[in-house]
Amino acid sequence: MRKFKIFMDDAKEEQWINDMASQGWHFKSFNFPLYSFDKGEPAEYEYRTEMLEGFGYGKAANEYLDFVQSTGIEVVQKRFNWVYFRQHKSKGNFELYSDQSSKLSYINRIFTIYSTLAVLNLIAAIINGSVLLLDESLRFNSFIAGLNTGVFIALLYPLAKTVYRKQNLKREIAMYEK
Amino acid sequence: MRKFKIFMDDAKEEQWINDMASQGWHFKSFNFPLYSFDKGEPAEYEYRTEMLEGFGYGKAANEYLDFVQSTGIEVVQKRFNWVYFRQHKSKGNFELYSDQSSKLSYINRIFTIYSTLAVLNLIAAIINGSVLLLDESLRFNSFIAGLNTGVFIALLYPLAKTVYRKQNLKREIAMYEK
Amino acid sequence: MQQPLTEGVYYILLALYEPRHGYGIMQIVEEWSDGRVKLGAGTTYGALKNLQEKKFIETLAGEGRKKEYVITSLGKQIVEAEVTRIKELYNNGRKIIKAEGDL
Amino acid sequence: MQQPLTEGVYYILLALYEPRHGYGIMQIVEEWSDGRVKLGAGTTYGALKNLQEKKFIETLAGEGRKKEYVITSLGKQIVEAEVTRIKELYNNGRKIIKAEGDL
């Protein structure tokens, strides 16, 4: 089965894939903007997504994926630095990060990527927009400024969600060791 | 005694005040750009500086300062959200934050302030600079763009130092509980 | 599931089995740990704020510097679960280290 | 001054008094803690990296999935100091809770 879907929030995407799995639709692959599923037993697998460090290639990424697989976790799909994992429910609860400080460092990784993209788009939008202020005939700048502004606004949502998750974790970490 | 000095880095300012104290010059006040010292016994006091939350006024700030003073620590000077504390050496080692997670949340507070200022100045510099690209007669924008760029560059130093301190602490926190 | 408490929070909760003010907490914790744990004033203040929000401790009558804190029954449950967890860590550690010593 | 280790790092170090690979560590820690501590694969991987950098553990021969880790003598010193610290926490906690029970 295929489904058309676009997510702005990685936590929501993961939740949706797990909801589908609990109905017997097991995630197979995502090729923008289509998700493919196989029919199976309901609630057989638990899925987790992860953004790898850097661009998701090279020795470090391979070593990490190899390690994760050696613990019985399957890599369902890897696209650049974005990975879909799953584990059979018979092996119990499935979390890649089991303590607060490693959860926080993972969220910081996501935050860095989103905020870098947002700042770059904001700067580009401002440059193109400022140029427009003085010469309205520059149609191309107008298009690019609009595009940058759109991307910037679209990024504010996942960025705000990430900041919210960071704040919650930090509050916990001040009191609990993990 | 008075000394003319400007610091871009709060850790270096604190270090310098403690170096002066170890020579018998006890920090009394700072009124930009002059530091005043009183002559006393060498190495009698240990000094700590802190950036309070928000603007340093209101009930929360007063409650906090009251609490700190109740443990025998003196408030030497408070300027907006910037406070100079000291404690007599006979009371032992003096640290406001004794564990990694509270140190980290304090460094995050400093980081937020520096990075907000830096981003605001960068944006202002870009707007004024872009306008100049198309109309070189705008002298005032030129001055402001230069000023913003200067402030932005000046802020990169404390910002980089803060990021460095953050990274070090986070590495520790992943392994050690405090 | 009980989450591990930080050392500072654990000792602050233990100290508040008797009502104490902030500085009193810092002094008794230093004494109990034989000088090892010196809580900073900023750290203690932040922890007391958090623990009040979580309702693990509460304030008694008293204003400002004389404000006294005491552990709640919820706080006591947390401490007891934590002592059980620490006992598990201690027993496992002692077992492994001792086995090593016998070699 | 010994800094408190996180629970996960403490158990990983204890597990490596015998050479083990990553998954072996996760299994023995779950067993020792009676199912309470389930280390995530990402958390374990990150901790092993950090502990190697600090020279608290080292790798034995073996590649990729079969790579085995073992504690160093520096790591053992750290664990022993940690057991001493945990014993202090345990004794203080037991003392206070027990005094309470007598009331």
Coordinates of C-alpha atoms in Angstrom, one line a residue:
Chain A
M1 CA 0.0 0.0 0.0
R2 CA 1.2 3.5 -0.7
K3 CA 0.2 6.7 1.1
F4 CA 0.9 10.3 0.2
K5 CA 2.1 12.2 3.3
I6 CA 4.5 15.0 4.2
F7 CA 5.6 15.6 7.8
M8 CA 7.3 18.7 9.2
D9 CA 7.9 17.0 12.6
D10 CA 10.1 13.9 13.0
A11 CA 8.3 12.9 16.2
K12 CA 4.9 12.9 14.4
E13 CA 6.2 10.9 11.5
E14 CA 7.5 8.2 13.9
Q15 CA 4.2 8.2 15.7
W16 CA 2.3 7.8 12.5
I17 CA 4.5 4.9 11.3
N18 CA 3.9 3.1 14.6
D19 CA 0.1 3.7 14.4
M20 CA 0.1 2.1 10.9
A21 CA 2.2 -0.8 12.3
S22 CA -0.3 -1.4 15.0
Q23 CA -3.0 -1.8 12.3
G24 CA -0.8 -4.3 10.5
W25 CA 0.8 -2.0 7.9
H26 CA 4.5 -2.2 8.2
F27 CA 6.6 0.6 6.9
K28 CA 8.8 -0.4 3.9
S29 CA 10.2 2.8 2.4
F30 CA 9.6 6.5 1.9
N31 CA 10.3 8.1 -1.5
F32 CA 9.1 11.7 -1.3
P33 CA 6.2 12.1 -1.0
L34 CA 5.0 8.5 -0.9
Y35 CA 5.2 6.0 2.0
S36 CA 5.1 2.3 1.1
F37 CA 3.8 -0.3 3.5
D38 CA 3.6 -4.1 3.6
K39 CA 0.7 -6.0 5.1
G40 CA 1.6 -8.1 8.2
E41 CA 0.5 -9.0 11.7
P42 CA -0.8 -6.0 13.7
A43 CA 1.6 -4.6 16.3
E44 CA 4.4 -6.9 15.3
Y45 CA 7.1 -4.3 15.2
E46 CA 8.1 -1.0 16.9
Y47 CA 9.7 1.7 14.7
R48 CA 12.2 4.4 15.5
T49 CA 13.6 7.1 13.3
E50 CA 17.0 8.8 13.7
M51 CA 18.9 11.7 12.2
L52 CA 22.6 10.5 11.9
E53 CA 25.5 12.8 12.6
G54 CA 27.0 14.7 9.6
F55 CA 25.6 13.7 6.3
G56 CA 25.0 10.1 7.3
Y57 CA 27.9 8.7 5.2
G58 CA 31.5 7.6 6.0
K59 CA 33.1 5.3 8.5
A60 CA 31.4 6.7 11.7
A61 CA 27.9 6.3 10.3
N62 CA 28.6 2.7 9.1
E63 CA 30.1 1.7 12.4
Y64 CA 27.1 3.1 14.2
L65 CA 24.6 1.3 12.0
D66 CA 26.6 -1.9 12.3
F67 CA 26.5 -1.6 16.0
V68 CA 22.8 -1.0 16.2
Q69 CA 22.1 -4.0 13.9
S70 CA 24.3 -6.2 16.0
T71 CA 21.8 -5.7 18.9
G72 CA 19.0 -7.2 16.7
I73 CA 17.6 -4.0 15.4
E74 CA 16.7 -3.8 11.7
V75 CA 17.5 -0.9 9.4
V76 CA 14.4 -0.6 7.2
Q77 CA 15.5 2.3 5.1
K78 CA 18.3 4.9 5.1
R79 CA 18.1 8.1 3.1
F80 CA 21.1 10.3 3.5
N81 CA 21.3 11.0 7.3
W82 CA 17.7 9.8 8.0
V83 CA 17.2 6.2 9.1
Y84 CA 14.1 4.1 9.8
F85 CA 14.8 1.3 12.4
R86 CA 12.5 -1.4 13.6
Q87 CA 12.6 -4.1 16.3
H88 CA 10.3 -7.1 16.8
K89 CA 7.9 -6.5 19.8
S90 CA 8.8 -9.8 21.3
K91 CA 12.2 -8.2 22.2
G92 CA 10.4 -5.7 24.5
N93 CA 10.3 -2.0 24.6
F94 CA 12.5 -0.4 21.9
E95 CA 14.4 2.9 22.5
L96 CA 17.7 3.9 20.9
Y97 CA 18.4 6.4 23.7
S98 CA 17.6 5.2 27.2
D99 CA 18.8 8.1 29.4
Q100 CA 18.1 11.8 29.5
S101 CA 21.5 13.1 28.6
S102 CA 21.8 11.0 25.5
K103 CA 18.3 12.0 24.5
L104 CA 19.3 15.6 25.0
S105 CA 22.4 15.3 22.8
Y106 CA 20.3 13.7 20.1
I107 CA 17.8 16.5 20.2
N108 CA 20.6 19.0 20.1
R109 CA 21.8 17.4 16.9
I110 CA 18.3 17.9 15.3
F111 CA 18.1 21.4 16.7
T112 CA 21.5 22.4 15.1
I113 CA 20.3 21.2 11.7
Y114 CA 16.9 22.9 11.8
S115 CA 18.3 26.2 13.2
T116 CA 21.1 26.4 10.6
L117 CA 18.7 25.9 7.8
A118 CA 16.3 28.5 9.3
V119 CA 19.0 31.2 9.8
L120 CA 20.4 30.7 6.2
N121 CA 16.9 31.1 4.7
L122 CA 16.2 34.1 6.8
I123 CA 19.4 35.8 5.7
A124 CA 18.7 35.0 2.1
A125 CA 15.2 36.3 2.4
I126 CA 16.4 39.5 3.9
I127 CA 19.1 40.1 1.3
N128 CA 16.7 39.5 -1.6
G129 CA 14.0 41.5 0.1
S130 CA 16.2 44.5 0.9
V131 CA 17.4 44.6 -2.8
L132 CA 13.7 44.6 -3.8
L133 CA 13.0 47.6 -1.7
L134 CA 15.1 49.8 -3.9
D135 CA 14.4 48.2 -7.3
E136 CA 11.0 46.6 -7.9
S137 CA 11.9 45.4 -11.4
L138 CA 13.9 42.5 -10.0
R139 CA 11.4 39.7 -10.4
F140 CA 13.8 36.9 -9.8
N141 CA 14.8 38.3 -6.4
S142 CA 11.2 38.6 -5.5
F143 CA 10.6 35.0 -6.2
I144 CA 13.6 33.8 -4.3
A145 CA 12.8 36.1 -1.3
G146 CA 9.3 34.6 -1.2
L147 CA 10.7 31.1 -1.4
N148 CA 13.2 31.7 1.4
T149 CA 10.6 33.4 3.6
G150 CA 8.3 30.4 3.0
V151 CA 11.0 27.8 3.9
F152 CA 11.9 29.9 6.9
I153 CA 8.3 30.0 8.2
A154 CA 7.9 26.3 7.5
L155 CA 11.0 25.6 9.6
L156 CA 9.7 27.6 12.5
Y157 CA 7.3 24.7 13.4
P158 CA 9.8 21.9 13.8
L159 CA 12.2 24.3 15.4
A160 CA 9.7 25.4 18.0
K161 CA 8.8 21.7 18.7
T162 CA 12.5 20.9 19.1
V163 CA 13.1 23.8 21.5
Y164 CA 10.1 22.6 23.5
R165 CA 11.4 19.1 23.7
K166 CA 14.9 20.5 24.7
Q167 CA 13.4 22.6 27.5
N168 CA 11.4 19.6 28.9
L169 CA 14.4 17.4 28.9
K170 CA 16.7 20.0 30.5
R171 CA 14.2 20.5 33.4
E172 CA 14.3 16.7 34.0
I173 CA 18.1 16.5 33.8
A174 CA 18.6 19.1 36.5
M175 CA 17.0 16.8 39.0
Y176 CA 17.3 13.3 37.6
E177 CA 20.6 11.7 36.7
K178 CA 19.3 10.1 33.6
Chain B
M1 CA 42.7 52.3 43.1
R2 CA 41.1 52.6 39.7
K3 CA 41.8 50.6 36.5
F4 CA 40.6 51.1 33.0
K5 CA 39.6 47.8 31.5
I6 CA 37.1 46.3 29.1
F7 CA 36.4 42.6 29.0
M8 CA 34.6 40.7 26.2
D9 CA 34.7 37.4 28.1
D10 CA 33.0 37.0 31.5
A11 CA 35.3 34.2 32.6
K12 CA 38.4 36.3 31.9
E13 CA 36.9 39.2 33.9
E14 CA 36.3 36.9 36.9
Q15 CA 39.8 35.5 36.6
W16 CA 41.3 39.0 36.6
I17 CA 39.3 40.2 39.6
N18 CA 40.5 37.1 41.5
D19 CA 44.1 37.8 40.4
M20 CA 43.8 41.3 41.7
A21 CA 42.4 40.0 45.0
S22 CA 45.3 37.6 45.4
Q23 CA 47.6 40.7 45.3
G24 CA 45.5 42.4 48.0
W25 CA 43.3 44.6 45.7
H26 CA 39.7 43.8 46.5
F27 CA 37.1 44.6 43.8
K28 CA 34.7 47.3 44.9
S29 CA 32.7 48.4 41.8
F30 CA 32.8 48.7 38.1
N31 CA 31.5 51.8 36.3
F32 CA 32.2 51.5 32.6
P33 CA 35.1 51.5 31.8
L34 CA 36.6 51.8 35.3
Y35 CA 37.2 49.1 37.9
S36 CA 37.6 50.4 41.6
F37 CA 39.6 48.4 44.1
D38 CA 40.2 48.7 47.9
K39 CA 43.5 47.7 49.5
G40 CA 43.2 44.8 51.8
E41 CA 44.9 41.5 52.8
P42 CA 46.1 39.5 49.9
A43 CA 44.0 36.4 49.0
E44 CA 41.3 37.2 51.6
Y45 CA 38.3 36.8 49.3
E46 CA 37.2 34.7 46.3
Y47 CA 35.1 36.4 43.7
R48 CA 32.4 35.0 41.4
T49 CA 30.3 36.9 38.7
E50 CA 26.9 35.8 37.5
M51 CA 24.4 36.9 34.9
L52 CA 20.9 36.8 36.5
E53 CA 17.9 35.6 34.6
G54 CA 15.8 38.1 32.7
F55 CA 16.8 41.7 33.4
G56 CA 17.9 41.1 36.9
Y57 CA 15.0 42.9 38.6
G58 CA 11.7 41.7 40.1
K59 CA 10.8 39.2 42.8
A60 CA 12.7 36.2 41.4
A61 CA 16.0 38.1 41.3
N62 CA 15.6 39.5 44.8
E63 CA 14.6 36.1 46.2
Y64 CA 17.7 34.6 44.6
L65 CA 20.1 37.2 45.9
D66 CA 18.5 37.0 49.3
F67 CA 19.1 33.2 49.3
V68 CA 22.7 33.5 48.2
Q69 CA 23.4 36.2 50.9
S70 CA 21.8 33.9 53.6
T71 CA 24.6 31.4 52.9
G72 CA 27.2 34.0 53.9
I73 CA 28.1 35.2 50.4
E74 CA 28.4 39.0 49.9
V75 CA 26.9 40.9 47.0
V76 CA 29.7 43.4 46.1
Q77 CA 27.9 45.1 43.2
K78 CA 24.8 44.5 41.0
R79 CA 24.4 46.3 37.7
F80 CA 21.2 45.3 35.9
N81 CA 21.5 41.5 35.5
W82 CA 25.2 41.4 36.2
V83 CA 26.3 40.6 39.8
Y84 CA 29.7 40.4 41.6
F85 CA 29.8 38.1 44.6
R86 CA 32.5 37.4 47.1
Q87 CA 33.1 35.0 50.0
H88 CA 35.8 35.0 52.6
K89 CA 38.5 32.3 51.9
S90 CA 38.2 31.0 55.4
K91 CA 34.8 29.5 54.4
G92 CA 36.5 27.3 51.8
N93 CA 36.2 26.9 48.1
F94 CA 33.5 29.1 46.6
E95 CA 31.4 28.0 43.7
L96 CA 27.8 29.1 42.9
Y97 CA 27.2 26.0 40.8
S98 CA 28.5 22.7 42.1
D99 CA 27.2 20.2 39.5
Q100 CA 27.5 19.9 35.8
S101 CA 23.9 20.2 35.0
S102 CA 23.4 23.4 36.9
K103 CA 26.7 24.8 35.3
L104 CA 25.3 23.9 31.9
S105 CA 22.0 25.6 32.5
Y106 CA 23.9 28.7 33.6
I107 CA 26.1 28.6 30.4
N108 CA 23.0 28.2 28.3
R109 CA 21.6 31.4 29.9
I110 CA 24.7 33.3 28.8
F111 CA 24.7 31.7 25.4
T112 CA 21.1 32.7 24.7
I113 CA 21.8 36.4 25.5
Y114 CA 25.0 36.5 23.4
S115 CA 23.5 34.7 20.4
T116 CA 20.3 36.8 20.4
L117 CA 22.5 40.0 20.3
A118 CA 24.7 38.6 17.6
V119 CA 21.8 37.5 15.3
L120 CA 20.0 40.9 15.7
N121 CA 23.2 42.7 14.8
L122 CA 23.9 40.5 11.8
I123 CA 20.4 41.0 10.5
A124 CA 20.6 44.8 10.9
A125 CA 24.0 44.8 9.2
I126 CA 22.7 42.8 6.2
I127 CA 19.6 45.0 5.8
N128 CA 21.7 48.2 5.8
G129 CA 24.4 46.6 3.7
S130 CA 22.0 45.3 1.0
V131 CA 20.3 48.7 0.7
L132 CA 23.8 50.3 0.2
L133 CA 24.5 47.9 -2.7
L134 CA 21.9 49.6 -4.8
D135 CA 22.3 53.2 -3.6
E136 CA 25.7 54.3 -2.5
S137 CA 24.5 57.8 -1.4
L138 CA 23.0 56.4 1.8
R139 CA 25.7 57.5 4.2
F140 CA 23.8 56.9 7.3
N141 CA 23.0 53.3 6.4
S142 CA 26.7 52.8 5.7
F143 CA 27.6 53.9 9.2
I144 CA 25.0 51.7 10.8
A145 CA 25.9 48.7 8.7
G146 CA 29.5 49.2 9.8
L147 CA 28.5 49.5 13.4
N148 CA 26.3 46.4 13.3
T149 CA 29.1 44.4 11.6
G150 CA 31.6 45.6 14.2
V151 CA 29.3 44.6 17.1
F152 CA 28.6 41.3 15.4
I153 CA 32.2 40.5 15.0
A154 CA 33.0 41.6 18.6
L155 CA 30.3 39.2 19.8
L156 CA 31.7 36.2 18.0
Y157 CA 34.5 35.9 20.5
P158 CA 32.5 35.5 23.7
L159 CA 30.0 33.4 21.7
A160 CA 32.7 31.0 20.5
K161 CA 34.1 30.8 24.1
T162 CA 30.6 30.0 25.4
V163 CA 30.0 27.3 22.8
Y164 CA 33.4 25.8 23.7
R165 CA 32.4 25.7 27.4
K166 CA 29.0 24.2 26.5
Q167 CA 30.6 21.4 24.4
N168 CA 33.1 20.5 27.1
L169 CA 30.4 20.4 29.8
K170 CA 28.1 18.3 27.6
R171 CA 30.8 15.8 27.0
E172 CA 31.2 15.4 30.7
I173 CA 27.5 15.3 31.4
A174 CA 27.1 12.3 29.1
M175 CA 29.3 10.3 31.4
Y176 CA 29.2 11.8 34.8
E177 CA 26.0 12.4 36.7
K178 CA 27.1 15.8 37.9
Chain C
M1 CA 9.8 3.7 36.8
Q2 CA 12.1 5.4 39.3
Q3 CA 14.6 7.7 37.6
P4 CA 18.0 8.1 39.3
L5 CA 18.3 11.3 41.3
T6 CA 21.4 13.4 41.1
E7 CA 23.6 13.2 44.2
G8 CA 22.8 16.8 45.2
V9 CA 19.0 16.3 44.9
Y10 CA 19.2 13.0 46.9
Y11 CA 21.1 14.6 49.7
I12 CA 18.9 17.7 49.8
L13 CA 15.8 15.4 50.2
L14 CA 17.5 13.4 52.9
A15 CA 18.4 16.6 54.7
L16 CA 14.8 17.7 54.7
Y17 CA 13.5 14.7 56.7
E18 CA 14.0 17.5 59.4
P19 CA 12.9 21.1 58.5
R20 CA 15.9 23.2 57.5
H21 CA 16.7 26.5 55.8
G22 CA 18.9 26.6 52.7
Y23 CA 22.2 27.1 54.4
G24 CA 21.4 24.5 57.0
I25 CA 20.9 22.0 54.1
M26 CA 24.3 22.9 52.6
Q27 CA 26.0 22.4 56.0
I28 CA 24.5 19.1 56.9
V29 CA 25.2 17.6 53.4
E30 CA 28.8 18.6 53.7
E31 CA 29.0 17.0 57.1
W32 CA 27.3 13.7 56.1
S33 CA 29.5 13.3 53.1
D34 CA 32.6 14.1 55.2
G35 CA 33.3 17.3 53.2
R36 CA 33.0 15.6 49.7
V37 CA 29.7 17.2 48.6
K38 CA 29.8 21.0 48.8
L39 CA 26.6 22.2 47.3
G40 CA 26.8 25.6 45.6
A41 CA 24.3 28.3 46.6
G42 CA 23.0 28.6 43.0
T43 CA 22.7 24.8 42.6
T44 CA 20.8 24.5 46.0
Y45 CA 18.5 27.3 45.1
G46 CA 17.6 25.8 41.7
A47 CA 17.1 22.3 43.2
L48 CA 14.8 23.7 46.0
K49 CA 12.7 25.5 43.3
N50 CA 12.4 22.3 41.2
L51 CA 11.6 20.1 44.2
Q52 CA 8.9 22.4 45.3
E53 CA 7.3 22.4 41.8
K54 CA 7.4 18.6 41.9
K55 CA 5.8 18.6 45.4
F56 CA 8.7 16.5 46.8
I57 CA 9.3 19.3 49.4
E58 CA 7.2 22.2 50.8
T59 CA 7.9 25.4 52.7
L60 CA 7.1 26.0 56.3
A61 CA 6.1 29.4 57.8
G62 CA 8.9 31.9 57.5
E63 CA 9.9 34.6 55.0
G64 CA 13.0 35.2 53.0
R65 CA 16.2 34.1 54.7
K66 CA 14.3 32.3 57.4
K67 CA 12.2 30.2 55.1
E68 CA 12.3 26.5 56.1
Y69 CA 11.7 23.5 53.8
V70 CA 10.6 20.0 54.7
I71 CA 10.1 16.8 52.7
T72 CA 6.6 15.7 51.7
S73 CA 5.2 12.1 51.9
L74 CA 5.6 12.0 48.1
G75 CA 9.2 13.1 48.5
K76 CA 9.8 10.3 51.1
Q77 CA 8.5 7.7 48.6
I78 CA 11.0 9.0 46.0
V79 CA 13.8 8.8 48.5
E80 CA 12.9 5.3 49.6
A81 CA 12.8 4.0 46.0
E82 CA 16.1 5.7 45.4
V83 CA 17.7 4.0 48.4
T84 CA 16.5 0.6 46.9
R85 CA 18.1 1.5 43.6
I86 CA 21.4 2.6 45.2
K87 CA 21.4 -0.7 47.1
E88 CA 21.1 -2.6 43.9
L89 CA 24.1 -0.6 42.4
Y90 CA 26.1 -1.1 45.5
N91 CA 25.5 -4.9 45.7
N92 CA 26.3 -5.4 42.0
G93 CA 29.4 -3.3 42.3
R94 CA 30.7 -5.1 45.5
K95 CA 30.0 -8.5 43.9
I96 CA 32.0 -7.8 40.8
I97 CA 34.9 -6.0 42.5
K98 CA 35.2 -8.8 45.1
A99 CA 35.2 -11.5 42.5
E100 CA 38.1 -9.7 40.9
G101 CA 39.9 -9.5 44.2
D102 CA 39.8 -13.3 44.6
L103 CA 41.6 -13.9 41.3
Chain D
M1 CA 37.7 14.4 43.1
Q2 CA 35.6 11.5 41.9
Q3 CA 32.6 12.7 39.9
P4 CA 29.4 10.6 40.1
L5 CA 29.0 8.3 37.1
T6 CA 25.7 7.9 35.4
E7 CA 24.0 4.6 36.2
G8 CA 24.5 3.4 32.6
V9 CA 28.2 4.2 32.5
Y10 CA 28.7 2.5 35.9
Y11 CA 27.0 -0.7 34.8
I12 CA 28.8 -0.7 31.4
L13 CA 32.1 -0.5 33.3
L14 CA 31.1 -3.3 35.7
A15 CA 30.0 -5.5 32.7
L16 CA 33.5 -5.1 31.2
Y17 CA 35.4 -6.7 34.1
E18 CA 34.9 -9.6 31.5
P19 CA 35.4 -8.9 27.8
R20 CA 32.0 -8.5 26.1
H21 CA 30.6 -7.1 22.8
G22 CA 28.0 -4.3 22.8
Y23 CA 24.9 -6.5 22.8
G24 CA 26.4 -8.7 25.5
I25 CA 26.8 -5.6 27.8
M26 CA 23.2 -4.6 27.2
Q27 CA 22.0 -8.1 28.1
I28 CA 24.1 -8.6 31.3
V29 CA 23.1 -5.1 32.6
E30 CA 19.4 -5.9 32.1
E31 CA 19.9 -9.2 34.0
W32 CA 21.9 -7.7 36.9
S33 CA 19.3 -5.0 37.4
D34 CA 16.5 -7.5 37.2
G35 CA 15.1 -5.8 34.0
R36 CA 15.2 -2.3 35.4
V37 CA 18.1 -0.9 33.3
K38 CA 17.5 -1.4 29.6
L39 CA 20.3 0.4 27.8
G40 CA 19.4 1.7 24.3
A41 CA 21.7 0.9 21.4
G42 CA 22.4 4.5 20.8
T43 CA 23.2 5.3 24.4
T44 CA 25.5 2.2 24.7
Y45 CA 27.3 3.1 21.5
G46 CA 27.9 6.7 22.7
A47 CA 29.0 5.6 26.1
L48 CA 31.5 3.1 24.7
K49 CA 33.0 5.8 22.4
N50 CA 33.4 8.2 25.4
L51 CA 34.8 5.5 27.7
Q52 CA 37.4 4.5 25.0
E53 CA 38.4 8.2 24.7
K54 CA 38.9 8.4 28.5
K55 CA 40.9 5.2 28.4
F56 CA 38.6 3.6 31.0
I57 CA 38.0 0.7 28.5
E58 CA 39.8 -0.7 25.4
T59 CA 38.9 -2.9 22.5
L60 CA 40.3 -6.4 22.0
A61 CA 40.9 -8.0 18.6
G62 CA 37.8 -8.3 16.5
E63 CA 36.1 -6.2 13.8
G64 CA 32.7 -4.6 13.5
R65 CA 30.0 -6.7 15.1
K66 CA 32.4 -9.0 16.9
K67 CA 34.4 -6.2 18.5
E68 CA 34.9 -6.9 22.2
Y69 CA 35.6 -4.3 24.9
V70 CA 37.3 -4.7 28.3
I71 CA 37.9 -2.4 31.3
T72 CA 41.4 -0.9 31.8
S73 CA 43.2 -0.6 35.2
L74 CA 42.3 3.1 35.1
G75 CA 38.7 2.1 34.6
K76 CA 38.8 -0.2 37.5
Q77 CA 40.1 2.6 39.8
I78 CA 37.2 4.7 38.7
V79 CA 34.7 1.9 39.4
E80 CA 36.2 1.3 42.9
A81 CA 36.0 4.9 43.8
E82 CA 32.4 5.0 42.6
V83 CA 31.5 1.9 44.7
T84 CA 32.9 3.8 47.7
R85 CA 30.8 6.9 46.9
I86 CA 27.6 4.7 46.4
K87 CA 28.3 3.1 49.7
E88 CA 28.3 6.5 51.4
L89 CA 25.0 7.4 49.7
Y90 CA 23.5 4.1 50.7
N91 CA 24.6 4.3 54.4
N92 CA 23.4 7.9 54.8
G93 CA 20.1 7.1 53.2
R94 CA 19.5 3.9 55.2
K95 CA 20.3 5.8 58.4
I96 CA 17.8 8.6 57.8
I97 CA 15.0 6.4 56.6
K98 CA 15.5 4.0 59.5
A99 CA 15.5 6.8 62.1
E100 CA 12.2 7.9 60.5
G101 CA 10.7 4.3 60.8
D102 CA 11.4 4.3 64.5
L103 CA 9.2 7.3 65.3

